[in-house]
Each structure stands twice: as structure tokens, then as C-alpha cells.
Short mmCIF file of C-alpha atoms and ligand atoms in Angstrom, two decimals:
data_model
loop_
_atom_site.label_atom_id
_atom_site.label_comp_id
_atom_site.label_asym_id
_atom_site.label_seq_id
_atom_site.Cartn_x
_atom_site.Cartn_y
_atom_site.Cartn_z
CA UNK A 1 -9.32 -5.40 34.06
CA UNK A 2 -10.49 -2.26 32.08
CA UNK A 3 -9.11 -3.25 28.66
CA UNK A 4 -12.57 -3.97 27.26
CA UNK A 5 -13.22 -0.07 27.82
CA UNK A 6 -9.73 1.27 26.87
CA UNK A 7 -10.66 -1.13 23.32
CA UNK A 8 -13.86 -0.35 22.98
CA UNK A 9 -12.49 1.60 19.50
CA UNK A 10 -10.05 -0.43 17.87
CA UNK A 11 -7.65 1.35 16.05
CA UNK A 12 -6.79 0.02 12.82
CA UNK A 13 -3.97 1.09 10.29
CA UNK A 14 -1.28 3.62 10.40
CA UNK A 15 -1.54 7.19 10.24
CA UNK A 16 -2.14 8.49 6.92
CA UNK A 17 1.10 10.94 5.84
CA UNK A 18 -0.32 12.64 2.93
CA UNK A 19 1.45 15.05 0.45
CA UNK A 20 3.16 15.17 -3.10
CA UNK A 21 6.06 16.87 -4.98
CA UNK A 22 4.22 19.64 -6.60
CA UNK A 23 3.93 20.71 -2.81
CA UNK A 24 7.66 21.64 -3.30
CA UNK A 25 7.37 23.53 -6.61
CA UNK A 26 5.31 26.75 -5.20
CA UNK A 27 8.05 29.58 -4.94
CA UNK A 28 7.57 32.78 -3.75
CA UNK A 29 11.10 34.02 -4.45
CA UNK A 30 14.13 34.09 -2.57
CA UNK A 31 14.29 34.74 0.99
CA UNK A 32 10.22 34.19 1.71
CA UNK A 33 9.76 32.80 5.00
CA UNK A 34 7.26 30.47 3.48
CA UNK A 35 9.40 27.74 1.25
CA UNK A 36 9.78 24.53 0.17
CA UNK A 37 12.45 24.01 2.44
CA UNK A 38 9.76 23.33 4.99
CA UNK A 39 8.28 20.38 3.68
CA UNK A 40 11.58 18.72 2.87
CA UNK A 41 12.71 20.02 6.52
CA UNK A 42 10.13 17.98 8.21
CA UNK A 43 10.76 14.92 5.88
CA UNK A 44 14.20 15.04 6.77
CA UNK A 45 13.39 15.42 11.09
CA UNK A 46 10.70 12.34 10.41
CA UNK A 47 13.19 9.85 8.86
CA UNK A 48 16.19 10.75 11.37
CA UNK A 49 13.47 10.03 13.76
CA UNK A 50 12.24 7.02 12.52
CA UNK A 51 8.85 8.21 12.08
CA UNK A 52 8.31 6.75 8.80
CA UNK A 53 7.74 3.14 10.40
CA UNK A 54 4.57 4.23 11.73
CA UNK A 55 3.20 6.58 8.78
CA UNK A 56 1.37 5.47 5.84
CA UNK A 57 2.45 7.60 3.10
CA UNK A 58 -0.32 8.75 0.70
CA UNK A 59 0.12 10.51 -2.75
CA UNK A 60 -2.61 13.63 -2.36
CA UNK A 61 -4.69 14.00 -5.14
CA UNK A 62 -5.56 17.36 -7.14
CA UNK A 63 -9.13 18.98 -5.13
CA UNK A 64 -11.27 19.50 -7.91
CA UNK A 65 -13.41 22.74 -8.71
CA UNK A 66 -16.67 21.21 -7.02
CA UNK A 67 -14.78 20.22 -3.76
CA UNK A 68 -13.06 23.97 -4.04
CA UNK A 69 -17.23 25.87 -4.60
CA UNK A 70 -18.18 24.51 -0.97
CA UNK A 71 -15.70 26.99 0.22
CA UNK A 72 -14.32 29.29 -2.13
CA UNK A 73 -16.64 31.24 -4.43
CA UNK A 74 -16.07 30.29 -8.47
CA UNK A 75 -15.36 33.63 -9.53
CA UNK A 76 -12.64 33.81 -7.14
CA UNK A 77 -10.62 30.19 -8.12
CA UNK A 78 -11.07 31.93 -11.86
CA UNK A 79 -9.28 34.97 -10.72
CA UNK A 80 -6.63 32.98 -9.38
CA UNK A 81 -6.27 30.75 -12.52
CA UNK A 82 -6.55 34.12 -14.58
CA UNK A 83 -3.82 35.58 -12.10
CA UNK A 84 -1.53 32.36 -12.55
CA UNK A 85 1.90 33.11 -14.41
CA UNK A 86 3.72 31.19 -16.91
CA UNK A 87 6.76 32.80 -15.45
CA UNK A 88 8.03 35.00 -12.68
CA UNK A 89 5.92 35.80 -10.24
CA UNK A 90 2.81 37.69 -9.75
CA UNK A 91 2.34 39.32 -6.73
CA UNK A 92 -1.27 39.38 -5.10
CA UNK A 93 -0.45 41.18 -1.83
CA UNK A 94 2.82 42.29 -0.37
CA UNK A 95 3.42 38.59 1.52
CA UNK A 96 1.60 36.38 -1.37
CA UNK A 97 2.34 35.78 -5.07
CA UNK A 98 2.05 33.43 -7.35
CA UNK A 99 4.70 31.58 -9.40
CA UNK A 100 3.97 28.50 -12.02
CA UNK A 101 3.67 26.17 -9.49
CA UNK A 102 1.88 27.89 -7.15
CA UNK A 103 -1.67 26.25 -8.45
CA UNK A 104 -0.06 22.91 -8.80
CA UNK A 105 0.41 22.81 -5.19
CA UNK A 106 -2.57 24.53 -3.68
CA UNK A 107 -4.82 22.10 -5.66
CA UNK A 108 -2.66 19.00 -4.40
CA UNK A 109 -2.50 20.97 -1.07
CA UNK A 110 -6.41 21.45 -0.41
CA UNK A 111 -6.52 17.65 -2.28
CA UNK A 112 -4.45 16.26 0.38
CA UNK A 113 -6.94 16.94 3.06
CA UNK A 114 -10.15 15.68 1.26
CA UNK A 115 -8.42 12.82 0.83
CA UNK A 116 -7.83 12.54 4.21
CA UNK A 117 -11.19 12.92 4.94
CA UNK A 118 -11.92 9.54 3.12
CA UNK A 119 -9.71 7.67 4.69
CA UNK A 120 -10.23 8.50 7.55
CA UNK A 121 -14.04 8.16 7.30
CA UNK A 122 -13.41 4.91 5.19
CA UNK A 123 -11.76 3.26 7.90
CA UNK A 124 -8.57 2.86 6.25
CA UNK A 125 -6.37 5.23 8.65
CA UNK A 126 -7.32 6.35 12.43
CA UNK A 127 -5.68 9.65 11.77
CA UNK A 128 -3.66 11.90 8.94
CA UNK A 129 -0.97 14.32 8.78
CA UNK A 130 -1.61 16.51 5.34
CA UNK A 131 2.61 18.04 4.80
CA UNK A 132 1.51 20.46 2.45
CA UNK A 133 1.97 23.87 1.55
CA UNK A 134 0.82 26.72 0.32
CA UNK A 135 -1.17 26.75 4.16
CA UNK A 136 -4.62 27.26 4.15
CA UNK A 137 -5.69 29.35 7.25
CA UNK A 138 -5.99 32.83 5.76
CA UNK A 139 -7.50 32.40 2.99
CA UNK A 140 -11.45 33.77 2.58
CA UNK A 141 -13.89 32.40 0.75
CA UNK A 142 -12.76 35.25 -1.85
CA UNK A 143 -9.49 36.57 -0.78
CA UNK A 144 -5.87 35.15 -0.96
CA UNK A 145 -4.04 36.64 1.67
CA UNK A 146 -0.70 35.45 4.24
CA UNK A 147 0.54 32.96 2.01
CA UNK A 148 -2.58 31.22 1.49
CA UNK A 149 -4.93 30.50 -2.01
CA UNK A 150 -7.23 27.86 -1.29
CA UNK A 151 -8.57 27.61 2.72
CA UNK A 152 -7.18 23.34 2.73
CA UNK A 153 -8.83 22.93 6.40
CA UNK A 154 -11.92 24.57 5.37
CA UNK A 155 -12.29 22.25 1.90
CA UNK A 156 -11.80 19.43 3.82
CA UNK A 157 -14.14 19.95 6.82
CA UNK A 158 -16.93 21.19 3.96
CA UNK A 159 -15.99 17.86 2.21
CA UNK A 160 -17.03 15.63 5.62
CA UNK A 161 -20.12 17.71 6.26
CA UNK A 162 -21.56 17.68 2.23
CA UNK A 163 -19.66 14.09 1.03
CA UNK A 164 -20.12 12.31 4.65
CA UNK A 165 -22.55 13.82 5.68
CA UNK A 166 -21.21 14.62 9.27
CA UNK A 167 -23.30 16.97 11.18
CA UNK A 168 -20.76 18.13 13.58
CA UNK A 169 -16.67 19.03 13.13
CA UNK A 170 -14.73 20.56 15.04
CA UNK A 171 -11.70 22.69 13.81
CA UNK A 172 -8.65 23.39 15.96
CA UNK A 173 -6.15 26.35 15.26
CA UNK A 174 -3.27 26.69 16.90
CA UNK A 175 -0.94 28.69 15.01
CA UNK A 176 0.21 32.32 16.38
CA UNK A 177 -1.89 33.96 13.23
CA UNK A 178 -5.59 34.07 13.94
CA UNK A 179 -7.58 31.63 11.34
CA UNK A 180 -9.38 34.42 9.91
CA UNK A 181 -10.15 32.48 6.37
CA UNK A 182 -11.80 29.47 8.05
CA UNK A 183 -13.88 31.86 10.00
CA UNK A 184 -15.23 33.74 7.85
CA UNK A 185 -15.93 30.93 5.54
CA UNK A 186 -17.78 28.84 8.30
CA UNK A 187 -18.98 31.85 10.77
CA UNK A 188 -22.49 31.06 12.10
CA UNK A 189 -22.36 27.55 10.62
CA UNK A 190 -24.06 25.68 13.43
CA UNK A 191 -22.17 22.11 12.42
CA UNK A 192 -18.98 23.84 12.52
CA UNK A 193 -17.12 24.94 15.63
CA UNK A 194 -14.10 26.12 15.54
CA UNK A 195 -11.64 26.71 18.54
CA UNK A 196 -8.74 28.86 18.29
CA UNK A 197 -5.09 30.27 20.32
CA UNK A 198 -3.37 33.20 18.51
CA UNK A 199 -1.30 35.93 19.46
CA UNK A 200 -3.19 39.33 19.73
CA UNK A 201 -2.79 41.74 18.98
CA UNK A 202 -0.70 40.75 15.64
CA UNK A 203 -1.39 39.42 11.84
CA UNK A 204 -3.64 39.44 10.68
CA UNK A 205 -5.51 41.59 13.20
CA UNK A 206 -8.96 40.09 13.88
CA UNK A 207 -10.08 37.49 15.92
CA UNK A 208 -10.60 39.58 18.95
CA UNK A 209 -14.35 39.71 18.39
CA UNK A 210 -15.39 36.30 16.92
CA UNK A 211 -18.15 36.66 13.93
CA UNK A 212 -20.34 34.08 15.37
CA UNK A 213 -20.95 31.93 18.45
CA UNK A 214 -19.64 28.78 16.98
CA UNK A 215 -16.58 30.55 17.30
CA UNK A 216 -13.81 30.16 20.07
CA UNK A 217 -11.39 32.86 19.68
CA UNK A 218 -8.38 33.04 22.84
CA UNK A 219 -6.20 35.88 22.25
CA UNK A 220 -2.37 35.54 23.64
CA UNK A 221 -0.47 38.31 24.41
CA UNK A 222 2.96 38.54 23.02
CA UNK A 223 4.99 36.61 25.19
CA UNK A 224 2.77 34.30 26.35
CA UNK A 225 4.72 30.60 27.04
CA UNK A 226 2.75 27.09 27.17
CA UNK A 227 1.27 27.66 30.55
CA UNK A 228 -0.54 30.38 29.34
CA UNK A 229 -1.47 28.06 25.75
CA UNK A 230 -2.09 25.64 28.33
CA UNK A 231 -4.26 26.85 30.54
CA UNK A 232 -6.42 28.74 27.41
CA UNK A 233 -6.88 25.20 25.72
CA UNK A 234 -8.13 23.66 29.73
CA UNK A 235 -10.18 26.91 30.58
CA UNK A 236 -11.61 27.38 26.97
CA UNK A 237 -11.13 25.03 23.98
CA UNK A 238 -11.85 21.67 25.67
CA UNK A 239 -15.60 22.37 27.39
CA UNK A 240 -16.44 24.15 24.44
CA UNK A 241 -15.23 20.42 22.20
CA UNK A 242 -16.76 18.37 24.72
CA UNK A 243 -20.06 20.56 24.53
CA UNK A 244 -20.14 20.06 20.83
CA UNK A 245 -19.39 16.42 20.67
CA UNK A 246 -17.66 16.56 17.31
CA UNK A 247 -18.03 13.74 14.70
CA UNK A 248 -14.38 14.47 13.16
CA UNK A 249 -11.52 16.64 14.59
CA UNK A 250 -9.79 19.26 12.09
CA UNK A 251 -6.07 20.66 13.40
CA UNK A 252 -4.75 23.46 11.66
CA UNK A 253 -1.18 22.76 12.72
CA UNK A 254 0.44 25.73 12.39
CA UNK A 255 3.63 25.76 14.55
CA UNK A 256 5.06 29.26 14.11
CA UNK A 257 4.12 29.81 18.09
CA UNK A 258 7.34 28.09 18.84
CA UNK A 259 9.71 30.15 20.59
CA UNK A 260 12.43 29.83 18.16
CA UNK A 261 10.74 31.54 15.36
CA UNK A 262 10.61 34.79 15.09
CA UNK A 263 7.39 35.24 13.11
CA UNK A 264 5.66 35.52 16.11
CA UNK A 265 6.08 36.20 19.55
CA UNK A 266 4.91 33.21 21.70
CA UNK A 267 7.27 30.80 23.84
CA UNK A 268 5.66 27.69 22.78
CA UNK A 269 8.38 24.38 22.81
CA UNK A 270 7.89 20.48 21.46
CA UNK A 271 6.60 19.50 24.58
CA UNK A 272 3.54 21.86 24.08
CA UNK A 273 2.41 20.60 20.74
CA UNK A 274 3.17 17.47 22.24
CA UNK A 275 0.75 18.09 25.32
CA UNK A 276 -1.85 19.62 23.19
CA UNK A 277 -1.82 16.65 20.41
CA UNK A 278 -2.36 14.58 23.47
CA UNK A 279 -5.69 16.45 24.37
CA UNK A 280 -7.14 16.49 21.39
CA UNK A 281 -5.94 12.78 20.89
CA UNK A 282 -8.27 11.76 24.00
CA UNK A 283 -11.07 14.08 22.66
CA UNK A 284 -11.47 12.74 19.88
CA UNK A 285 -11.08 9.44 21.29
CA UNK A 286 -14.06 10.47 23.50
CA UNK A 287 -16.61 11.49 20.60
CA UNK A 288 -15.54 10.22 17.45
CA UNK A 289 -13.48 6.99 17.51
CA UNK A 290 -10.22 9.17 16.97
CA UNK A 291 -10.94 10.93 14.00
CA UNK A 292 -8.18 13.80 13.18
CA UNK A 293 -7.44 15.35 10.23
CA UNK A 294 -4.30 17.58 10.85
CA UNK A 295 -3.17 20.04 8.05
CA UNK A 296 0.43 22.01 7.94
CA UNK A 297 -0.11 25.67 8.31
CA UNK A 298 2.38 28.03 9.81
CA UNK A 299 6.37 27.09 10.75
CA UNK A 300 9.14 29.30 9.32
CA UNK A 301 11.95 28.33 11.75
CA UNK A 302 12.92 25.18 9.55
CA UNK A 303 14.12 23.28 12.67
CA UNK A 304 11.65 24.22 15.22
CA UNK A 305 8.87 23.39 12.85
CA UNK A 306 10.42 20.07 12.20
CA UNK A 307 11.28 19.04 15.67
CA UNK A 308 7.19 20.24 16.28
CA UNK A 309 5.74 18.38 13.28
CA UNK A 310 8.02 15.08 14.79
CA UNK A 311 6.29 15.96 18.41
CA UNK A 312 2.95 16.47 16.96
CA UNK A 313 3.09 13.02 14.61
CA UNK A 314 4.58 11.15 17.62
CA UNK A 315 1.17 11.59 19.71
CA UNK A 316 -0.63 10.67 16.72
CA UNK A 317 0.99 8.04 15.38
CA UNK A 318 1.14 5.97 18.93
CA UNK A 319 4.98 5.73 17.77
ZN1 ZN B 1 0.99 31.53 11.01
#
């Protein structure tokens, strides 16, 4: 009887899967947590579940400088090109460093989401996945730091507001790291809000006082389990989304809150990122016809972050 209301956005298309092989080529030597294995982890979990069917898969493109200066100050993407080795590696804190293909990737990585941003915008997917890596999440406008180069979430929400001229996006972080790269690049932006779960005290230390009121910081304490995720994203995250009434929804998908990996110390399970894909799925439903742009971050225990990814992609999908 309702249909007319449940249709009143059409979806159209498949969700957009976006990534590229130079993702895999960034190597931070043996033994770092943060590998290619992960990509080619979750490829492998999304074809034995049959994901594939419902995923357009998109080639991500390289950013380019201009789409990196909304973000990242120019003297700082020459460092990091002045930094870049030929071969080896060269370290640039005690987690990060940089091998040959480390820029490769973080341009394809931070590419992946603006072009997720057009097609989304465009029309020609509802939603997107971005499987890339290095993550994103740490990274200052002029500081590498915790695996990350180039902020990806942060190009691409900077590429909706200047490109698309949105006046309104919403970022999402739900990693067990706090996002402290995307806020400091977008602190006191008034068309940015950005909502956040991460456990505190921990990595990389901040978040407990958030630099500006369009940020929503929830610290977890160690041990916290998905009621407590839960009942932060009810009591917190969603008033403060429906309050903003974004015109595109930003995830930084970082899944290294799952119980089995011991990066962090939070309980969550599948059925968590399930429940919060779901929420966000009907938000942005609500305001802006289903618009999500989700980018990898965090996810060291290879299966755990697969089995996530597959529980994450299932809600968006519709599979
Ligand atoms: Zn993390």
C-alpha cells in the first residue's frame, strides 16, 4: 500500500567496488600489520561469498595534485615525493615508511574515492566500497602518520563540497583509532560533520576533546562490545546526522574494532558492522537518496576484516 513511499528514491545500478593493483604493491616490510594481504583477503571472502554478483567493479584512477591541495598542503605531497625511494624503504615514523610503491598506491588509493564521489553524484552507482590501502584516517593535512600518506576520506569529501558543490557531508569513523587526520583537516568546517567511535584512551591519543563543534567524538573504553558501539551510535551519532541533514554520507570503514584483532581492544563482531551499515543505510536513505561513499581504513586480523568488509558490503549492496 506504502510502496510509492518506500520508492520514492529509486535505486539504480550496483554498488560501485572500486580499487586497482598498485593498491597491492605498497610494502612496508615483512611482518607489518598493514599489508597487501588485506586487500587480496577481502577479495578472496567477497568471491567465496558471492558478492561479486552485486558489485560493480571500478578501476580507481590516480588523485591528481589539485584534488590532493584541498586537503593536504603542497609542500607536504613534495616532501613525500622527495621522501619516495627507488628502493628499500624509508622510514617516516616508527609504524610508516615508504617503499617504491608506496606513492603508486596512495595516489590510486585517495583516487579511488574521488571517483566514487562521481559516480555516485553522477547517478551511475547508489553506493561504493573504495578496497584500498595505504588507509587514510591519520593522516594531517601535513603529517603522515599510522600507516597513512594521503587523508583518502578527507580528498574525497573536499572533492563533493569544491567539484559538487555539496554544502553538507557527513563523515562516519568507526575504526578503534580516533580519525585524528580528517579532523584536523576539516575542524570547524561548518559543511563538514564528522561523527566518530574509538577506543580511548589508545592510538593515537586525541579525540577526547574534539577541535571543533562539528565534531562528534565517543570515546570507548577498552573492552567495550557492540552494545556499548551500539548504544554510542543511538545516543550520539544518529541525532547529531539527522540534525545535519547530510547531502552525501562518508564511512571510514575501519574494522580493526573486531574482537579478533588484536590491534585494539574492542569486542565488536560481523553482526555489528552489519547493524551499523544498516543505520547509516536508512540515514542516508532519509536525507540524501542513499548516497555512501565507504573507504577501507583499519583491519589487521586478515579474516575478521574480511568476514566484516563481506558484512558491511552485504547491507550495502541489497545482496
Ligand atoms: Zn585503525
Amino acid at each position: 500500500m506504502f510502496t510509492w513511499l518506500r520508492n520514492r528514491w529509486q535505486r539504480t545500478g550496483m554498488t560501485a567496488y572500486l580499487s586497482h593493483p598498485d593498491c597491492l604493491k605498497h610494502n612496508m616490510g615483512v611482518g607489518h600489520p598493514e599489508c597487501p594481504e588485506r586487500l587480496t583477503a577481502i577479495r578472496d571472502q567477497l568471491m567465496a561469498a558471492q558478492l561479486f554478483d552485486f558489485l560493480d567493479e571500478v578501476e580507481a584512477p590516480e588523485v591528481t595534485r589539485e584534488q590532493l591541495a584541498r586537503v593536504h598542503s603542497p609542500g607536504y605531497v613534495d616532501y613525500l615525493e622527495s621522501c619516495a625511494p627507488s628502493v628499500g624503504t624509508f622510514r617516516l615514523d616508527p609504524d610508516t615508511a615508504m617503499s617504491p610503491g608506496t606513492l603508486p598506491a596512495a595516489r590510486r588509493a585517495a583516487g579511488a574515492v574521488v571517483r566514487a564521489v562521481d559516480l555516485v553524484l553522477g547517478g551511475a552507482a547508489p553506493n561504493a566500497f573504495c578496497a584500498v590501502r595505504p588507509p587514510g584516517h591519520h593522516a594531517e593535512s601535513a603529517r603522515s602518520m599510522g600507516f597513512c600518506f594521503f587523508n583518502n576520506v578527507a580528498v574525497g569529501a573536499a572533492h563533493a563540497l569544491a567539484q559538487h558543490r555539496l554544502e553538507r557531508v557527513a563523515i562516519v569513523d568507526f575504526d578503534v583509532h580516533h580519525g585524528n587526520g580528517t579532523e584536523e583537516i576539516f575542524k570547524d568546517d561548518p559543511r563538514v560533520l564528522m561523527v566518530s567511535t574509538f577506543q580511548h584512551p589508545f592510538y593515537p591519543y586525541s579525540g577526547d576533546t574534539p577541535l571543533g563543534p562539528n565534531m562528534c567524538n565517543v570515546p570507548l573504553k577498552a573492552g567495550s562490545k557492540g552494545d556499548a558501539f551500539r548504544a554510542a551510535v543511538e545516543a550520539h551519532w544518529l541525532p547529531a546526522l539527522d540534525a545535519f541533514r547530510p547531502q552525501m554520507l562518508f564511512v571510514s570503514a575501519g574494522f580493526d574494532a573486531h574482537r579478533e584483532d588484536d590491534m585494539g581492544s574492542l569486542g565488536l563482531v560481523e553482526a555489528d558492522y552489519e547493524w551499523v551499515t544498516r543505520q547509516l543505510a536508512a540515514l542516508a536513505a532519509r536525507h540524501c537518496q542513499g548516497r555512501i561513499v565507504s573507504v577501507l581504513e583499519g583491519g589487521y586480523e586478515l579474516s575478521a576484516l574480511a568476514r566484516s568488509v563481506v558484512a558491511h558490503l552485504r547491507v550495502l549492496s541489497e545482496a
